[in-house]
Amino acid sequence: MIASSEWKPTETNPNLYEGHSESGHTILFDASPEHSDGLSPMEAVLSALCGCTSVDVVNILKKKRQPITSLTVSAVAEQQAEPPRYFNKIRLIYKVGGQLDRKAVEDAVALSKDKYCSVSAMLEKSAKIEFVIEYEDIDQMAQD
């Protein structure tokens, strides 16, 4: 895997960087305090964690033939006070929709966290990661 970052200052924002991936995609990083033109690099790391675990959970639930209709994963993180300001605590909130078996969802989230999500595995070296599952279709959920 290859990635790069290129400093792309503008008249209005001297703190812009353009990230490039081997697959040809780009992302704007904004190192200004406002982050008005892009994500900060640390926000991108949290977004990557949410994306990585989302892919895992959806794929696992589909393999278990669970009728998932939606998934939103949010992250709230705490950083060290002094540089390097790495994450030391992350809370993931999974909002799932569909008539789902609770155990299947819990197992999918645990498998993602403990086995499949590479981003989670890296971040767990410095951060405690906990998770909460919220069910959108609580009245219609299967109770197995």
Backbone as a printed PyTorch tensor [residue, N CA C, xyz], in Angstrom:
tensor([[[  0.8460,  -1.1680,   0.0000],
         [  0.0000,   0.0000,   0.0000],
         [  0.8910,   1.2300,   0.0000]],

        [[  0.5340,   2.1910,  -0.8210],
         [  1.3120,   3.4240,  -0.9510],
         [  0.3780,   4.6120,  -0.7600]],

        [[  0.8290,   5.5930,  -0.0270],
         [  0.0840,   6.8320,   0.1510],
         [  1.0740,   7.9810,   0.2190]],

        [[  0.5740,   9.1780,  -0.0520],
         [  1.4280,  10.3600,   0.0410],
         [  0.5900,  11.5500,   0.4760]],

        [[  1.2740,  12.5970,   0.8790],
         [  0.6250,  13.8450,   1.2540],
         [  1.4100,  14.9800,   0.6230]],

        [[  0.6800,  15.9590,   0.0980],
         [  1.3030,  17.0930,  -0.5760],
         [  0.7450,  18.3800,   0.0180]],

        [[  1.6230,  19.2790,   0.4110],
         [  1.1970,  20.5620,   0.9580],
         [  0.6520,  21.4110,  -0.1710]],

        [[ -0.5910,  21.9070,  -0.0230],
         [ -1.2800,  22.6750,  -1.0590],
         [ -1.8520,  23.9690,  -0.4750]],

        [[ -0.9820,  24.8760,  -0.0100],
         [ -1.5060,  26.0900,   0.6140],
         [ -2.2500,  26.9620,  -0.3970]],

        [[ -3.2820,  27.6530,   0.0930],
         [ -4.0180,  28.6120,  -0.7340],
         [ -3.9160,  29.9780,  -0.0590]],

        [[ -4.3780,  31.0000,  -0.7510],
         [ -4.3660,  32.3380,  -0.1480],
         [ -5.2210,  32.3920,   1.1080]],

        [[ -6.3210,  31.6640,   1.1060],
         [ -7.2230,  31.7010,   2.2590],
         [ -6.8730,  30.6740,   3.3320]],

        [[ -6.0990,  29.6520,   2.9900],
         [ -5.7510,  28.6310,   3.9780],
         [ -4.3470,  28.0780,   3.6840]],

        [[ -3.3570,  28.5180,   4.4430],
         [ -1.9910,  28.0260,   4.2410],
         [ -1.7370,  26.6520,   4.8660]],

        [[ -2.7850,  26.0450,   5.4480],
         [ -2.6210,  24.7790,   6.1730],
         [ -3.3010,  23.5980,   5.4970]],

        [[ -3.3940,  23.6190,   4.1770],
         [ -4.0460,  22.5320,   3.4460],
         [ -3.0250,  21.5300,   2.9310]],

        [[ -3.4040,  20.2710,   3.0230],
         [ -2.5940,  19.1660,   2.5140],
         [ -3.5200,  18.2510,   1.7300]],

        [[ -3.0160,  17.6950,   0.6640],
         [ -3.8100,  16.7750,  -0.1470],
         [ -3.2010,  15.3880,  -0.0140]],

        [[ -3.9920,  14.4690,   0.5040],
         [ -3.5430,  13.0960,   0.6440],
         [ -3.9090,  12.3140,  -0.6050]],

        [[ -3.0020,  11.4530,  -1.0410],
         [ -3.2070,  10.6410,  -2.2400],
         [ -3.0460,   9.1670,  -1.8870]],

        [[ -3.9230,   8.3400,  -2.4450],
         [ -3.8300,   6.9030,  -2.2110],
         [ -3.3400,   6.2050,  -3.4770]],

        [[ -2.8310,   5.0210,  -3.2880],
         [ -2.3670,   4.1970,  -4.4040],
         [ -3.5040,   3.9150,  -5.3910]],

        [[ -4.7400,   3.8730,  -4.8910],
         [ -5.8880,   3.5830,  -5.7510],
         [ -6.3840,   4.8140,  -6.5120]],

        [[ -5.7070,   5.9550,  -6.3300],
         [ -6.0270,   7.1370,  -7.1140],
         [ -6.9880,   8.1130,  -6.4600]],

        [[ -7.2940,   7.9270,  -5.1990],
         [ -8.2220,   8.8210,  -4.5030],
         [ -7.4690,   9.9130,  -3.7550]],

        [[ -8.1810,  11.0100,  -3.4770],
         [ -7.5770,  12.1060,  -2.7290],
         [ -8.4790,  12.5020,  -1.5640]],

        [[ -7.8670,  13.1130,  -0.5670],
         [ -8.5800,  13.6410,   0.5850],
         [ -7.8710,  14.9180,   1.0020]],

        [[ -8.6410,  15.9150,   1.3970],
         [ -8.0530,  17.1510,   1.8950],
         [ -7.8970,  17.0760,   3.4070]],

        [[ -6.7040,  17.4360,   3.8680],
         [ -6.4390,  17.5700,   5.2900],
         [ -6.2690,  19.0500,   5.5730]],

        [[ -6.8900,  19.5200,   6.6370],
         [ -6.8040,  20.9220,   7.0130],
         [ -6.2120,  20.9850,   8.4160]],

        [[ -5.0000,  21.4970,   8.5080],
         [ -4.3040,  21.5680,   9.7920],
         [ -4.5900,  22.8650,  10.5400]],

        [[ -5.4760,  23.7060,  10.0090],
         [ -5.8450,  24.9260,  10.7260],
         [ -6.7420,  24.5610,  11.9060]],

        [[ -6.8130,  25.4220,  12.9140],
         [ -7.6690,  25.1140,  14.0720],
         [ -9.1430,  24.9420,  13.7100]],

        [[ -9.6040,  25.6050,  12.6550],
         [-11.0150,  25.5360,  12.2810],
         [-11.3620,  24.2880,  11.4740]],

        [[-10.4100,  23.7040,  10.7800],
         [-10.6400,  22.5560,   9.8970],
         [-11.7890,  22.8400,   8.9280]],

        [[-11.8230,  24.0420,   8.3620],
         [-12.9460,  24.4460,   7.5210],
         [-12.8820,  23.8740,   6.1070]],

        [[-11.7090,  23.4600,   5.6610],
         [-11.5680,  22.9700,   4.2850],
         [-11.3180,  21.4730,   4.1780]],

        [[-11.2720,  20.7880,   5.2970],
         [-11.0390,  19.3480,   5.2720],
         [-10.8920,  18.8080,   6.6780]],

        [[-10.7330,  17.5090,   6.7520],
         [-10.5470,  16.8550,   8.0430],
         [ -9.1390,  17.1090,   8.5610]],

        [[ -9.0070,  17.1260,   9.8870],
         [ -7.6630,  17.0860,  10.4430],
         [ -7.1650,  15.6550,  10.2630]],

        [[ -5.8620,  15.4390,  10.2870],
         [ -5.3750,  14.0610,  10.1730],
         [ -5.9540,  13.1300,  11.2480]],

        [[ -6.1420,  13.6300,  12.4720],
         [ -6.6940,  12.7860,  13.5310],
         [ -8.1800,  12.5100,  13.3060]],

        [[ -8.9200,  13.4720,  12.7440],
         [-10.3110,  13.2130,  12.3840],
         [-10.3830,  12.1350,  11.3010]],

        [[ -9.4270,  12.1550,  10.3960],
         [ -9.3870,  11.1430,   9.3360],
         [ -9.1390,   9.7540,   9.9280]],

        [[ -8.3040,   9.6800,  10.9570],
         [ -8.0520,   8.3950,  11.6210],
         [ -9.3440,   7.8740,  12.2540]],

        [[-10.0770,   8.7520,  12.9450],
         [-11.3490,   8.3260,  13.5490],
         [-12.3580,   7.9110,  12.4840]],

        [[-12.4060,   8.6630,  11.3970],
         [-13.3100,   8.2990,  10.2950],
         [-12.9330,   6.9500,   9.7130]],

        [[-11.6230,   6.6950,   9.6010],
         [-11.1660,   5.4030,   9.0880],
         [-11.5890,   4.2680,  10.0190]],

        [[-11.5200,   4.4990,  11.3200],
         [-11.9740,   3.4890,  12.2790],
         [-13.4640,   3.2100,  12.0900]],

        [[-14.2540,   4.2740,  11.9770],
         [-15.7060,   4.0990,  11.7860],
         [-15.9880,   3.3500,  10.4840]],

        [[-15.2830,   3.7050,   9.4230],
         [-15.4800,   3.0340,   8.1370],
         [-15.0750,   1.5810,   8.1710]],

        [[-13.9420,   1.2960,   8.7840],
         [-13.4250,  -0.0720,   8.8470],
         [-14.3850,  -0.9890,   9.6010]],

        [[-14.8180,  -0.5640,  10.7650],
         [-15.7110,  -1.4130,  11.5500],
         [-17.0900,  -1.5060,  10.9070]],

        [[-17.5330,  -0.4380,  10.2270],
         [-18.8210,  -0.4840,   9.5230],
         [-18.8270,  -1.5720,   8.4620]],

        [[-17.7740,  -1.6110,   7.6700],
         [-17.6700,  -2.6190,   6.6130],
         [-17.7350,  -4.0180,   7.2230]],

        [[-16.9870,  -4.2200,   8.2960],
         [-16.9860,  -5.5350,   8.9560],
         [-18.3780,  -5.9240,   9.4420]],

        [[-19.0230,  -5.0230,  10.1830],
         [-20.3130,  -5.3410,  10.8030],
         [-21.3650,  -5.6360,   9.7390]],

        [[-21.4300,  -4.8130,   8.6980],
         [-22.4130,  -5.0580,   7.6360],
         [-22.1470,  -6.4080,   6.9730]],

        [[-20.8900,  -6.6910,   6.6350],
         [-20.5660,  -7.9630,   5.9780],
         [-20.8810,  -9.1660,   6.8640]],

        [[-20.5630,  -9.0690,   8.1380],
         [-20.8350, -10.1740,   9.0600],
         [-22.3430, -10.4010,   9.1900]],

        [[-23.1040,  -9.3200,   9.3460],
         [-24.5540,  -9.4650,   9.4880],
         [-25.1930,  -9.9990,   8.2090]],

        [[-24.6890,  -9.5930,   7.0660],
         [-25.2170, -10.1310,   5.8070],
         [-24.9220, -11.6280,   5.7020]],

        [[-23.7140, -12.0430,   6.1080],
         [-23.3840, -13.4710,   6.0800],
         [-24.2720, -14.2710,   7.0340]],

        [[-24.6850, -13.6310,   8.1260],
         [-25.5870, -14.2890,   9.0780],
         [-27.0430, -14.1560,   8.6490]],

        [[-27.2590, -13.6130,   7.4580],
         [-28.6080, -13.4070,   6.8910],
         [-29.4910, -12.5570,   7.8090]],

        [[-28.8860, -11.5580,   8.4170],
         [-29.6260, -10.6080,   9.2360],
         [-30.1040,  -9.4680,   8.3380]],

        [[-31.3540,  -9.0340,   8.4580],
         [-31.9210,  -8.0170,   7.5680],
         [-31.5530,  -6.5840,   7.9820]],

        [[-30.2800,  -6.2590,   7.9680],
         [-29.8260,  -4.9220,   8.3400],
         [-30.2860,  -3.9230,   7.2720]],

        [[-30.8500,  -2.8000,   7.7220],
         [-31.3230,  -1.7690,   6.7950],
         [-30.5040,  -0.4920,   6.8830]],

        [[-29.7940,  -0.2970,   7.9910],
         [-28.9500,   0.8950,   8.1250],
         [-27.9120,   0.6730,   9.2130]],

        [[-26.8150,   1.4070,   9.0830],
         [-25.7750,   1.3920,  10.1070],
         [-25.0550,   2.7320,  10.0730]],

        [[-24.9670,   3.3510,  11.2280],
         [-24.1440,   4.5490,  11.4030],
         [-23.2200,   4.2760,  12.5730]],

        [[-21.9330,   4.4570,  12.3590],
         [-20.9710,   4.3010,  13.4420],
         [-20.3520,   5.6730,  13.7070]],

        [[-20.4460,   6.1160,  14.9500],
         [-19.8670,   7.3900,  15.3770],
         [-18.7770,   7.1090,  16.3960]],

        [[-17.7970,   7.9990,  16.4600],
         [-16.7090,   7.8490,  17.4200],
         [-16.5440,   9.1340,  18.2190]],

        [[-16.3710,   8.9670,  19.5180],
         [-16.0240,  10.0670,  20.4030],
         [-14.6940,   9.6730,  21.0330]],

        [[-13.6990,  10.5410,  20.8960],
         [-12.3610,  10.1580,  21.3440],
         [-11.7400,  11.2120,  22.2450]],

        [[-10.8990,  10.7460,  23.1390],
         [-10.0810,  11.6230,  23.9770],
         [ -8.6360,  11.4780,  23.5160]],

        [[ -7.9150,  12.6050,  23.5320],
         [ -6.5110,  12.6060,  23.1480],
         [ -5.6400,  12.9770,  24.3400]],

        [[ -4.3870,  12.5650,  24.2800],
         [ -3.4080,  12.9800,  25.2720],
         [ -3.3500,  14.5040,  25.2890]],

        [[ -3.0960,  15.0870,  26.4410],
         [ -3.0430,  16.5450,  26.5620],
         [ -1.8100,  17.1400,  25.8880]],

        [[ -0.7080,  16.4370,  25.9250],
         [  0.5560,  16.9320,  25.3710],
         [  0.9670,  16.1290,  24.1440]],

        [[  1.7400,  16.7290,  23.2480],
         [  2.2190,  15.9860,  22.0580],
         [  3.0900,  14.8020,  22.4570]],

        [[  3.0190,  13.7370,  21.7290],
         [  2.1060,  13.4970,  20.6190],
         [  0.6980,  13.2420,  21.1510]],

        [[ -0.2940,  13.8870,  20.5530],
         [ -1.6760,  13.8670,  21.0610],
         [ -2.4490,  12.6770,  20.5070]],

        [[ -1.9390,  11.4850,  20.7850],
         [ -2.5990,  10.2710,  20.3050],
         [ -3.8820,  10.0220,  21.1050]],

        [[ -4.7560,   9.1960,  20.5360],
         [ -5.9940,   8.8490,  21.2220],
         [ -5.6890,   7.9030,  22.3720]],

        [[ -6.3040,   8.1610,  23.5270],
         [ -6.1430,   7.2380,  24.6500],
         [ -7.4630,   6.5790,  25.0470]],

        [[ -8.5850,   7.1190,  24.5290],
         [ -9.8910,   6.5180,  24.8020],
         [-10.8050,   6.8140,  23.6210]],

        [[-11.4840,   5.7780,  23.1390],
         [-12.4110,   5.9270,  22.0210],
         [-13.6930,   5.1760,  22.3700]],

        [[-14.7940,   5.8490,  22.1260],
         [-16.1080,   5.2120,  22.3140],
         [-16.7860,   5.1640,  20.9530]],

        [[-17.1180,   3.9650,  20.5060],
         [-17.8190,   3.7720,  19.2390],
         [-19.3000,   3.5520,  19.5150]],

        [[-20.1410,   4.2790,  18.7900],
         [-21.5890,   4.1250,  18.9230],
         [-22.1120,   3.5780,  17.6030]],

        [[-22.6940,   2.3870,  17.6590],
         [-23.2570,   1.7180,  16.4810],
         [-24.7630,   1.9030,  16.5150]],

        [[-25.3280,   2.5930,  15.5240],
         [-26.7830,   2.7280,  15.4030],
         [-27.2050,   1.8370,  14.2470]],

        [[-27.9040,   0.7610,  14.5740],
         [-28.2880,  -0.2230,  13.5680],
         [-29.7910,  -0.2220,  13.3580]],

        [[-30.1810,  -0.4400,  12.1070],
         [-31.5850,  -0.5210,  11.7680],
         [-31.9020,  -1.8450,  11.1050]],

        [[-33.1030,  -2.3150,  11.3320],
         [-33.5470,  -3.5840,  10.7690],
         [-34.0630,  -4.4830,  11.8740]],

        [[-34.7940,  -5.5010,  11.4770],
         [-35.3010,  -6.4810,  12.4450],
         [-34.1930,  -7.4850,  12.7260]],

        [[-33.3390,  -7.1200,  13.6430],
         [-32.1000,  -7.8480,  13.8860],
         [-32.1150,  -8.5930,  15.2060]],

        [[-31.4190,  -9.6970,  15.2280],
         [-31.1950, -10.4470,  16.4470],
         [-30.0900,  -9.7390,  17.2330]],

        [[-30.3720,  -9.3780,  18.4800],
         [-29.3910,  -8.6540,  19.3030],
         [-28.0560,  -9.3950,  19.4090]],

        [[-28.1130, -10.6940,  19.6450],
         [-26.8670, -11.4620,  19.7820],
         [-26.0530, -11.4240,  18.4990]],

        [[-26.7100, -11.4920,  17.3550],
         [-26.0000, -11.4320,  16.0790],
         [-25.2860, -10.0890,  15.9190]],

        [[-25.9520,  -9.0120,  16.3120],
         [-25.3390,  -7.6790,  16.2150],
         [-24.1640,  -7.5750,  17.1850]],

        [[-24.3770,  -7.9960,  18.4210],
         [-23.2920,  -7.9450,  19.4100],
         [-22.0960,  -8.7700,  18.9660]],

        [[-22.3470,  -9.9530,  18.4170],
         [-21.2590, -10.8070,  17.9250],
         [-20.5280, -10.1390,  16.7610]],

        [[-21.2800,  -9.5030,  15.8550],
         [-20.6590,  -8.8440,  14.7020],
         [-19.7590,  -7.6940,  15.1470]],

        [[-20.2310,  -6.9050,  16.0950],
         [-19.4270,  -5.7870,  16.6050],
         [-18.1750,  -6.3190,  17.3050]],

        [[-18.3250,  -7.3460,  18.1240],
         [-17.1800,  -7.9290,  18.8290],
         [-16.1710,  -8.5280,  17.8600]],

        [[-16.6520,  -9.2250,  16.8290],
         [-15.7370,  -9.8000,  15.8330],
         [-14.9670,  -8.7060,  15.1020]],

        [[-15.6500,  -7.6230,  14.7630],
         [-14.9610,  -6.5220,  14.1130],
         [-13.8640,  -5.9750,  15.0200]],

        [[-14.2280,  -5.6970,  16.2570],
         [-13.2730,  -5.0950,  17.1990],
         [-12.1160,  -6.0320,  17.5250]],

        [[-12.4080,  -7.2940,  17.7420],
         [-11.3970,  -8.2210,  18.2460],
         [-10.6290,  -8.9780,  17.1700]],

        [[-11.1700,  -9.0390,  15.9420],
         [-10.5370,  -9.8880,  14.9400],
         [-10.2790,  -9.2230,  13.5910]],

        [[-11.2660,  -8.5220,  13.0490],
         [-11.1780,  -8.1240,  11.6490],
         [-10.7270,  -6.6920,  11.3710]],

        [[-11.0750,  -5.7370,  12.2020],
         [-10.8030,  -4.3330,  11.8870],
         [ -9.3350,  -3.9880,  12.1470]],

        [[ -8.5990,  -3.7650,  11.0750],
         [ -7.1720,  -3.4370,  11.1760],
         [ -6.9480,  -2.0910,  11.8580]],

        [[ -7.8170,  -1.1390,  11.5940],
         [ -7.6660,   0.1840,  12.2000],
         [ -7.8530,   0.0760,  13.7160]],

        [[ -8.8420,  -0.6700,  14.1340],
         [ -9.0640,  -0.8880,  15.5640],
         [ -7.8560,  -1.5660,  16.2090]],

        [[ -7.3100,  -2.5570,  15.5400],
         [ -6.1410,  -3.2690,  16.0810],
         [ -4.9650,  -2.3220,  16.2840]],

        [[ -4.7580,  -1.4060,  15.3590],
         [ -3.6670,  -0.4360,  15.5010],
         [ -3.9380,   0.5330,  16.6470]],

        [[ -5.1620,   1.0650,  16.6910],
         [ -5.4820,   2.0700,  17.6980],
         [ -5.5150,   1.4960,  19.1000]],

        [[ -5.8390,   0.2090,  19.2360],
         [ -5.8710,  -0.4040,  20.5660],
         [ -4.4980,  -0.4830,  21.2200]],

        [[ -3.4540,  -0.2170,  20.4810],
         [ -2.1040,  -0.1890,  21.0600],
         [ -1.9450,   1.0030,  22.0050]],

        [[ -2.7470,   2.0590,  21.7900],
         [ -2.6490,   3.2430,  22.6430],
         [ -3.9660,   3.6600,  23.2730]],

        [[ -5.0770,   3.1550,  22.7650],
         [ -6.3840,   3.6320,  23.2350],
         [ -7.2550,   2.4810,  23.7210]],

        [[ -8.0190,   2.7680,  24.7610],
         [ -9.0570,   1.8340,  25.1870],
         [-10.2580,   2.1050,  24.2890]],

        [[-10.7570,   1.0630,  23.6270],
         [-11.9030,   1.2180,  22.7370],
         [-13.0900,   0.4850,  23.3440]],

        [[-14.1650,   1.2210,  23.5450],
         [-15.3990,   0.6110,  24.0390],
         [-16.4880,   0.8650,  23.0110]],

        [[-17.5510,   0.0920,  23.0960],
         [-18.6240,   0.2880,  22.1320],
         [-19.9920,   0.2010,  22.7730]],

        [[-20.9330,   0.8970,  22.1250],
         [-22.3320,   0.9280,  22.5220],
         [-23.1410,   0.6420,  21.2700]],

        [[-24.1790,  -0.1630,  21.4170],
         [-25.0500,  -0.4650,  20.2790],
         [-26.4220,   0.1190,  20.5650]],

        [[-26.9310,   0.8880,  19.6100],
         [-28.2790,   1.4530,  19.7000],
         [-29.0960,   0.8810,  18.5580]],

        [[-30.2890,   0.4180,  18.8610],
         [-31.1520,  -0.2100,  17.8600],
         [-32.2460,   0.7660,  17.4440]],

        [[-32.3260,   1.0710,  16.1500],
         [-33.3420,   1.9930,  15.6430],
         [-34.7200,   1.3600,  15.6320]],

        [[-34.8100,   0.0800,  15.3150],
         [-36.0950,  -0.6120,  15.1740],
         [-36.3750,  -1.4820,  16.3880]],

        [[-36.2460,  -0.9060,  17.5580],
         [-36.3400,  -1.6890,  18.7930],
         [-37.6840,  -2.4060,  18.9360]],

        [[-38.7830,  -1.7930,  18.4800],
         [-40.0960,  -2.4240,  18.6100],
         [-40.2640,  -3.6250,  17.6970]],

        [[-39.5330,  -3.6320,  16.5660],
         [-39.7080,  -4.6910,  15.5750],
         [-38.5920,  -5.7190,  15.6060]],

        [[-37.6160,  -5.5420,  16.5060],
         [-36.4340,  -6.3840,  16.5320],
         [-36.7670,  -7.8190,  16.9390]],

        [[-36.0920,  -8.7340,  16.3030],
         [-36.2650, -10.1520,  16.6590],
         [-35.7130, -10.3730,  18.0680]],

        [[-36.3570, -11.1660,  18.8470],
         [-35.9520, -11.4130,  20.2210],
         [-35.4930, -12.8610,  20.4050]],

        [[-34.4740, -13.2720,  19.7240],
         [-33.9670, -14.6500,  19.8650],
         [-32.9840, -14.7650,  20.9910]]])
